[in-house]
Short mmCIF file of C-alpha atoms in Angstrom, two decimals:
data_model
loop_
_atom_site.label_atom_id
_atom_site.label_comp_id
_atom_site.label_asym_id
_atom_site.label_seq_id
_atom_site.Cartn_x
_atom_site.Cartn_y
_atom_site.Cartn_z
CA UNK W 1 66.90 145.93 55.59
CA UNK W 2 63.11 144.69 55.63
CA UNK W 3 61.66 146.02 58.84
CA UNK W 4 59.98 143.05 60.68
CA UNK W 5 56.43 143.38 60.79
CA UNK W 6 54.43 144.11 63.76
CA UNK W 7 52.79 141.07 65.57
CA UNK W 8 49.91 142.76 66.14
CA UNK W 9 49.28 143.07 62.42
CA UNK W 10 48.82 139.77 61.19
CA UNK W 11 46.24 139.69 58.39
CA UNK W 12 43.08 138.23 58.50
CA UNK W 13 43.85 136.07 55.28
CA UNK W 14 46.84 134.34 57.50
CA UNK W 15 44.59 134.19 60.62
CA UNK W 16 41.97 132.26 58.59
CA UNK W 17 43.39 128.86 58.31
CA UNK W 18 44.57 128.03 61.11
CA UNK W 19 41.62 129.41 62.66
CA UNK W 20 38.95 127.34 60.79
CA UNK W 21 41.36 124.01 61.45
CA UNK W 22 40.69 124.45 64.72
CA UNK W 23 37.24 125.36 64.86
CA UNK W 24 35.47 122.28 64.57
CA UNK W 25 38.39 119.77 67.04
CA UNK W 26 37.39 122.72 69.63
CA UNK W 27 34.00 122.19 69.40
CA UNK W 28 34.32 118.31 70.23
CA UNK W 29 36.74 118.67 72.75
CA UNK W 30 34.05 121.02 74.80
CA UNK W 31 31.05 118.80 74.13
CA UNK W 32 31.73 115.45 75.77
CA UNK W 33 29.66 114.99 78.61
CA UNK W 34 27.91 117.91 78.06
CA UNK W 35 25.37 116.92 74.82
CA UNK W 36 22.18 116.99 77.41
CA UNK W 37 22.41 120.17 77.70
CA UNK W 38 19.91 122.18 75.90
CA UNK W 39 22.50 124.89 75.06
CA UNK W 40 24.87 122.35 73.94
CA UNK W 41 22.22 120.79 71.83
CA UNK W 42 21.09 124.03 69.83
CA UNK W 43 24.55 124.57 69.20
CA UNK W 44 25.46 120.98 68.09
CA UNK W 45 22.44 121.20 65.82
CA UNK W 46 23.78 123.94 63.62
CA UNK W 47 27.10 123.19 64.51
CA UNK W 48 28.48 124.82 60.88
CA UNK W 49 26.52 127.66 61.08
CA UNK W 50 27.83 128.68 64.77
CA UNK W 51 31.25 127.77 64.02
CA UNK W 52 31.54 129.74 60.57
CA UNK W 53 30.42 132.44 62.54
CA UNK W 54 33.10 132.46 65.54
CA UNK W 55 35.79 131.86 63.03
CA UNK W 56 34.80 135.11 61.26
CA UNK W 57 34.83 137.09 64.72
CA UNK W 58 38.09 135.27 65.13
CA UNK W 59 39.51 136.68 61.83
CA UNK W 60 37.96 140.25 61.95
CA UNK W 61 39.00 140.19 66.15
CA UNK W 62 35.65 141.20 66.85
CA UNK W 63 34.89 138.76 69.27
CA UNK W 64 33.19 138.93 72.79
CA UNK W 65 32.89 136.57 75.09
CA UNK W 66 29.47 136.57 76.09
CA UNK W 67 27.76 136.81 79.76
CA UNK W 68 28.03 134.16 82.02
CA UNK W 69 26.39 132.69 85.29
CA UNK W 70 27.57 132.65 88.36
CA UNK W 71 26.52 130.34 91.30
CA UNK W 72 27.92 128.92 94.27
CA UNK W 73 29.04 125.13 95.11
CA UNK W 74 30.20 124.08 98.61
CA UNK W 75 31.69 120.31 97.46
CA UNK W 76 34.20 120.42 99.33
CA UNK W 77 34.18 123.93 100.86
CA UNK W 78 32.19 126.99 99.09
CA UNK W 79 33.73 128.07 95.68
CA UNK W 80 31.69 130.59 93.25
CA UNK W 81 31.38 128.74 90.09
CA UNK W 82 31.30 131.22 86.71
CA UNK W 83 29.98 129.39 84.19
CA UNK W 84 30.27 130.55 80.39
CA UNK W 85 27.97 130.08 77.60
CA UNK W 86 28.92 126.93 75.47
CA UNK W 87 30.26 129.18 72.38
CA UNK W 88 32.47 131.05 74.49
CA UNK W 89 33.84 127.66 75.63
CA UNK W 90 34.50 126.50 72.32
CA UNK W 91 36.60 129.46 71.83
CA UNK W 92 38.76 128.74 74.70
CA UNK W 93 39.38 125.00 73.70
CA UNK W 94 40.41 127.26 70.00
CA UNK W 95 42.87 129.11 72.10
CA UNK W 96 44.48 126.52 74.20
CA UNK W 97 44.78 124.23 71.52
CA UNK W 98 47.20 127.33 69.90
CA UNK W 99 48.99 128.23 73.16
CA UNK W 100 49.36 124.50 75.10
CA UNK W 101 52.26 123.59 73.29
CA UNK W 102 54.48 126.09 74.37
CA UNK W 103 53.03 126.28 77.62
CA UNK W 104 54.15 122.01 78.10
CA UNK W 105 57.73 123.30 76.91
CA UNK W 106 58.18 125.13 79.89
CA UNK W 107 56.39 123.27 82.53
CA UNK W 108 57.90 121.10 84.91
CA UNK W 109 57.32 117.59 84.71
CA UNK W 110 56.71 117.60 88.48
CA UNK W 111 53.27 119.26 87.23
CA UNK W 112 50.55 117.59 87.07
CA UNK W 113 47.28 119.56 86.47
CA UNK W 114 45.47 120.02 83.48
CA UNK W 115 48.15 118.12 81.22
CA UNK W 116 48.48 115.37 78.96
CA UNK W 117 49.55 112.32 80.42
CA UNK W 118 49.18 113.86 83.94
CA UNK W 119 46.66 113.89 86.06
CA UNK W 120 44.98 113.91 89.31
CA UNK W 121 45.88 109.95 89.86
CA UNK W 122 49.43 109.94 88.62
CA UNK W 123 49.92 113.03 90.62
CA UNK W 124 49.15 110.83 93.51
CA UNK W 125 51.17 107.47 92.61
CA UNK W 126 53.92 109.79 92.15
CA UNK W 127 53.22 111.30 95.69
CA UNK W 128 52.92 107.89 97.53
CA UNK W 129 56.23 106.65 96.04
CA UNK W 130 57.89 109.80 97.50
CA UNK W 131 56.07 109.29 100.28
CA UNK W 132 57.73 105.89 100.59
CA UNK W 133 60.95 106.51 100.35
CA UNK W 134 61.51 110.29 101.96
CA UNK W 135 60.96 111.01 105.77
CA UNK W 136 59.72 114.71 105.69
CA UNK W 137 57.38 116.11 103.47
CA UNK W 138 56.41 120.31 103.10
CA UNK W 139 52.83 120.20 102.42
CA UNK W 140 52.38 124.04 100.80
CA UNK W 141 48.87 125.10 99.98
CA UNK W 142 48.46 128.66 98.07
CA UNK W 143 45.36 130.98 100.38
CA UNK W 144 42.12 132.06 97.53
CA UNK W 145 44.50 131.21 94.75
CA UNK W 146 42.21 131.75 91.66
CA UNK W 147 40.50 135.09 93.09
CA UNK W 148 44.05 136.33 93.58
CA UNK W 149 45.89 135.57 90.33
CA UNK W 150 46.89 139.28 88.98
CA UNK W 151 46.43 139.77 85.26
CA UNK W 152 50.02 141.79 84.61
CA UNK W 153 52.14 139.38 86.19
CA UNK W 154 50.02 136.13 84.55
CA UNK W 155 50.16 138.33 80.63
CA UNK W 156 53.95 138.81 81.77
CA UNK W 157 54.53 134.98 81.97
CA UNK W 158 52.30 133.86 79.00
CA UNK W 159 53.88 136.72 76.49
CA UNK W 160 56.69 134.65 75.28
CA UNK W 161 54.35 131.33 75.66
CA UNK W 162 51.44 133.02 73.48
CA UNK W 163 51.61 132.94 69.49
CA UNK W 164 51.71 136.44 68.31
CA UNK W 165 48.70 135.84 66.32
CA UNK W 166 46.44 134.79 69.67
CA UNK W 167 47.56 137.66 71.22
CA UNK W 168 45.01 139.70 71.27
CA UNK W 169 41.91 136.75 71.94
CA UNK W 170 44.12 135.96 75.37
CA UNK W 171 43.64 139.33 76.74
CA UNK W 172 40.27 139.63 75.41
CA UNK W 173 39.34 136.30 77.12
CA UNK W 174 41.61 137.72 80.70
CA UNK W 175 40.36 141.44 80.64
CA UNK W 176 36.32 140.10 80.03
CA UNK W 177 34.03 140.82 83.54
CA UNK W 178 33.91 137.86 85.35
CA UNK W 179 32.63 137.09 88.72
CA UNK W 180 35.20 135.86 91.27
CA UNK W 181 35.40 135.58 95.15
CA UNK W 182 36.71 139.47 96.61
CA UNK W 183 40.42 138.94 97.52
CA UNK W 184 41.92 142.28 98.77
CA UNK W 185 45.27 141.92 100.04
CA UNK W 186 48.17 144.51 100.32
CA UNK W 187 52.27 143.72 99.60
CA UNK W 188 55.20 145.43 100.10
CA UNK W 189 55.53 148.77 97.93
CA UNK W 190 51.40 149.23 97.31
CA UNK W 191 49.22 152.02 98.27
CA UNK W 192 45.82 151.68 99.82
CA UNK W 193 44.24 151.15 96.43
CA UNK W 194 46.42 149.12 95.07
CA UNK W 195 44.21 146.16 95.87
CA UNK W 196 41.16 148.39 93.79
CA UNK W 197 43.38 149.34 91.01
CA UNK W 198 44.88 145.77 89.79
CA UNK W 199 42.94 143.69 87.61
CA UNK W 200 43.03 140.15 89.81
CA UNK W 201 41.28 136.91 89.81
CA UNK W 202 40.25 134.22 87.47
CA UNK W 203 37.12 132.59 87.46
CA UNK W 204 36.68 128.86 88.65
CA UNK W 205 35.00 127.00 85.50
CA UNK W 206 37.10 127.88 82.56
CA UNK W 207 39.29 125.65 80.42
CA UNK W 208 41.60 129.19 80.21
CA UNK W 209 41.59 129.53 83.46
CA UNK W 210 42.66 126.11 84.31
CA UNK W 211 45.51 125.94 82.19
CA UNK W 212 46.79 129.53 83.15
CA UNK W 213 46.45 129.56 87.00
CA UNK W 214 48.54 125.64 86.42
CA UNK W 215 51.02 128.01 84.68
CA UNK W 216 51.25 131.00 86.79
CA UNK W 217 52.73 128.92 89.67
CA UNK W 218 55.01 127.19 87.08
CA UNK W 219 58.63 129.63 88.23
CA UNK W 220 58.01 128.09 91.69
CA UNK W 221 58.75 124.85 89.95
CA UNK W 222 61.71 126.00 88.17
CA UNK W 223 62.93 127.44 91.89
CA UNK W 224 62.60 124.17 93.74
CA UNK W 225 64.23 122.28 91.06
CA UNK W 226 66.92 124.46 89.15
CA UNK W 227 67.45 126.86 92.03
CA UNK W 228 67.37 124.55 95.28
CA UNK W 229 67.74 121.96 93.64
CA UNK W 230 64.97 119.83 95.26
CA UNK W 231 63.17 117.98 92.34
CA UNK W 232 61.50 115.50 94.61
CA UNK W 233 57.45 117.25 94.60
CA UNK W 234 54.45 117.08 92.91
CA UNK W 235 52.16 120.03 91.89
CA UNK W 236 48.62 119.77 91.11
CA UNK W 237 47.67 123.29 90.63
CA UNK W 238 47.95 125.12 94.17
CA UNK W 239 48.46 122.14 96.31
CA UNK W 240 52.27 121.52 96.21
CA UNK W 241 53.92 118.72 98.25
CA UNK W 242 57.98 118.91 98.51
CA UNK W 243 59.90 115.69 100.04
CA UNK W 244 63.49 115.73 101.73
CA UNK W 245 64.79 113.90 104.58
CA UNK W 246 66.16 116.93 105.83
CA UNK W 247 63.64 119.09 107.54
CA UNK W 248 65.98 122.66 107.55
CA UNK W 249 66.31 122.08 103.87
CA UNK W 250 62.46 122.11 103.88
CA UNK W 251 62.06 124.89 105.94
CA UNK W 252 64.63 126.79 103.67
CA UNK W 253 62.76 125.94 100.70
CA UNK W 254 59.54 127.09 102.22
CA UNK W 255 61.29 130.42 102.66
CA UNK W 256 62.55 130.73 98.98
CA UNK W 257 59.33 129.89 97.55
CA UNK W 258 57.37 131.59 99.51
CA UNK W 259 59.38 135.35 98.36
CA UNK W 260 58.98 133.92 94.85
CA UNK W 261 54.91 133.64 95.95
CA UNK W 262 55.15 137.20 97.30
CA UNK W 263 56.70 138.58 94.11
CA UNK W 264 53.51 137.26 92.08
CA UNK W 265 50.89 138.64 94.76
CA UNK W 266 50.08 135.18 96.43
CA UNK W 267 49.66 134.05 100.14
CA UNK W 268 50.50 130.92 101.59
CA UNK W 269 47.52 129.25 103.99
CA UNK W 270 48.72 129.84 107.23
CA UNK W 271 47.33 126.89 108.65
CA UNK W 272 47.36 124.06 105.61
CA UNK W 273 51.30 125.11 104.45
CA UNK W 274 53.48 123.12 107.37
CA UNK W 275 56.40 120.61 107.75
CA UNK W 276 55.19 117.08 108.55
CA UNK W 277 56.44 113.86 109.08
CA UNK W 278 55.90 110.82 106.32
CA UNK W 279 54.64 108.66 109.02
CA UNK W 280 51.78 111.63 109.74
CA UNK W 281 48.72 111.50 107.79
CA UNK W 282 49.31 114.28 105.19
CA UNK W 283 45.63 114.85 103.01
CA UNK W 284 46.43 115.55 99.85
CA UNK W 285 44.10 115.51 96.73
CA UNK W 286 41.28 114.17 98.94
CA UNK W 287 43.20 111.00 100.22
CA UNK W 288 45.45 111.10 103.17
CA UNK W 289 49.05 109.42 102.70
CA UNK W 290 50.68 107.88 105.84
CA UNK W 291 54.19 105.93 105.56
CA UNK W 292 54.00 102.85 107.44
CA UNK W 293 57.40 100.90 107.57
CA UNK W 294 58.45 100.26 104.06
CA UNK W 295 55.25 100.97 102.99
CA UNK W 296 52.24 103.80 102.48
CA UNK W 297 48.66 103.58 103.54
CA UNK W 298 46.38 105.56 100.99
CA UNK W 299 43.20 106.62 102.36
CA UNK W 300 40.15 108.94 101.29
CA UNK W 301 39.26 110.96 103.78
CA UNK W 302 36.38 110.98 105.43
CA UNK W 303 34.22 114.24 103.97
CA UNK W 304 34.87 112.40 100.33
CA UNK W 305 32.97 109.61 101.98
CA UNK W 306 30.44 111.81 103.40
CA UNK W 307 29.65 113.39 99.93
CA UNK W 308 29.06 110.20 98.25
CA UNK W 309 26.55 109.04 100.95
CA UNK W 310 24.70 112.56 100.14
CA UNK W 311 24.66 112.32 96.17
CA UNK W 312 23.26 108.29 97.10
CA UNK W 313 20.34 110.05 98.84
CA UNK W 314 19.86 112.63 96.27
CA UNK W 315 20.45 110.38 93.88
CA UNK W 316 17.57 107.87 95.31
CA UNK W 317 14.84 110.52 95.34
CA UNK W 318 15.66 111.10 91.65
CA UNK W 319 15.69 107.96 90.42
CA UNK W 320 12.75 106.88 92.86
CA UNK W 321 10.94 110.24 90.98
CA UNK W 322 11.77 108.78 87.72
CA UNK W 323 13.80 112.11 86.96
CA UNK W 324 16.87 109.89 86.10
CA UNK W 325 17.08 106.16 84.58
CA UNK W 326 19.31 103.05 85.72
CA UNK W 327 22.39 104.27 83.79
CA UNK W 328 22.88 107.51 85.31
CA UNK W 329 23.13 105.75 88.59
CA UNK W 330 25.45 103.24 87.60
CA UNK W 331 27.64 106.34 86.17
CA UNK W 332 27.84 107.96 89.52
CA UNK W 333 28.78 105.20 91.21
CA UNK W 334 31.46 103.72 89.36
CA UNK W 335 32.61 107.44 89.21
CA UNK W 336 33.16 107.20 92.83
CA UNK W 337 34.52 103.79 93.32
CA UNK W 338 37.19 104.83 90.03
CA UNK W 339 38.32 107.86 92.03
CA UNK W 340 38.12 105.60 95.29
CA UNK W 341 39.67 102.33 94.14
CA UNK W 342 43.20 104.28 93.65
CA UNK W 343 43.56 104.19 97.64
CA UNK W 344 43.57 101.13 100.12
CA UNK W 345 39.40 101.30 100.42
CA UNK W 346 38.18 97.92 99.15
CA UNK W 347 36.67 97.60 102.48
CA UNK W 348 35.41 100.63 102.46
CA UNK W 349 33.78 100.31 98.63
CA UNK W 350 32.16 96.82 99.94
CA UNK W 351 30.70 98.28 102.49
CA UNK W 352 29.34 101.57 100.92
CA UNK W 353 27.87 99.53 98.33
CA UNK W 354 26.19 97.19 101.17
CA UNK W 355 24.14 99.82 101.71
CA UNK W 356 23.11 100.85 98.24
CA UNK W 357 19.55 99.87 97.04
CA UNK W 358 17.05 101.80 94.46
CA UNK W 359 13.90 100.91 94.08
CA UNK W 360 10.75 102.58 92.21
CA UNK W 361 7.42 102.94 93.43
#
């Protein structure tokens, strides 16, 4: 009998064209948006020559990611941003591009984040017209979910789910230092160090990151809906919302999902995971849903309106500076109202334009 040959020892001559496919798709898919930047623009430059040289790392598996950059945002509370250098990036769109597929066989469709055909907006259409039609809603949000993610259990679940031949770059890309908020929390069965001793956290910025925290809360999904049998919710990432219109099959739910959070190292937010009403406001992916008769009222809330009067006035002093032209401020507007527009706000819109005016000099 032929012994089957070890995963880990694919050779480099059957790594190399799939590899280069890849190489160059990668490199558009991390570009958009992004050309202005003068790190982006060196690269795009000699695109071939950068490429040809990542797909040889690629092949040999002498690869690093390089260092990256870490800085704080506060829009809408204060997350530490780690921000990679634009080769490393194309090197992640290489690897998710191998991996997604079998990642989108085993999500649930009540998933939204970082998919295909998903989204932040259908996440929330989907989420009104449950809203609509159920009485209760569980509104479960996961406490410092990316700083708390912990690398054995997340390789555990993307084994099966990772070509053999991308193997290796995935834990390459997962065991690299990163900078990530401090999250030192102690479970059942762990010693004092425990905390110390287990690689956990992924960085806030990364396409890899993205996709994998998405999929590390996927077996929740598959509890609500194969094991409890409650397919009415929508995920987007951490924030999960699960309908019923009976509140001690909520509660129960809440209980079961919760031991499955346990089991992977996760907390719930004590305050932001609770049973509500349909006819309370519930916030959820910066609108607030409210069911009103037969209907639902879809409303931003009121920091997302607060934001956009602060990037105006930031805004104003650039363009009033001559820093940015015309265009840019037309972008950032219609970014808001297309975010905006998917809730009842045309009042709203009208009157934050009404206020609008630049003017140079």
């Amino acid at each position: 009998m032929q012994r089957k040959r070890d995963d880990h020892h694919v050779t480099g001559d059957a790594l190399a064209p799939a590899t280069a496919r890849r190489a160059y798709p990668a490199c558009r898919a991390a570009a958009p948006g992004k050309l202005h930047a003068p790190e982006v623009a060196r690269f795009a430059l000699d695109a071939a020559k950068h490429l040809d040289a990542r797909v040889e790392q690629l092949i040999a598996r002498t690869y690093a990611p390089g260092r990256g950059r870490a800085f704080w945002i506060h829009d809408p509370k204060p997350r530490r941003i780690f921000a990679l250098p634009f080769r490393d990036r194309v090197v992640q769109h290489m690897l998710i591009a191998a991996t997604l597929p079998a990642l989108e066989r085993w999500f649930a469709p009540q998933s939204y984040a970082c998919r295909p055909g998903k989204g932040t907006h259908r996440c929330l259409r989907r989420a009104v017209a449950l809203t609509r039609v159920k009485k209760f809603v569980l509104r479960v949000d996961v406490r410092k979910f990316f700083p708390s993610i912990d690398h054995a259990i997340l390789r555990a679940l993307r084994e099966k789910r990772t070509p053999p031949r991308w193997r290796w770059l995935r834990d390459v890309i997962l065991d690299a230092p990163a900078e990530t908020e401090a999250v030192a929390w102690h479970f059942p069965g762990d010693d004092l160090f425990a905390p110390l001793v287990r690689p956990h956290g992924l960085p806030i910025g990364s396409l890899t990151s993205q996709i994998w925290a998405n999929a590390f809360l996927t077996p929740t999904d598959h509890t609500l809906a194969s094991h409890l049998g409650l397919g009415t919710f929508v995920r987007y990432c951490d924030d999960l919302l699960v309908f019923d219109d009976d509140p001690e099959r909520l509660r129960d739910a809440l209980k079961a999902i919760e031991a499955c959070a346990h089991a992977m190292r996760l907390r719930f937010h004590p305050d932001k995971t609770r049973l509500h009403g349909t006819s309370d406001p519930v916030a959820f992916l910066g609108f607030v849903l409210r069911r009103v008769g037969d209907g639902v009222r879809v409303h931003v809330r009121a920091e997302n309106t607060r934001r956009f009067r602060q990037k105006m006035a930031e805004t104003h002093a650039l363009y009033e500076a001559g820093v940015i032209e015309p265009e840019e401020v037309t972008a950032r507007v219609r970014a808001w109202l297309a975010h905006t527009r998917h809730g009842h706000t045309q009042a709203l819109c009208e009157r934050e334009l009404a206020k609008l005016s630049f003017v140079r000099g």
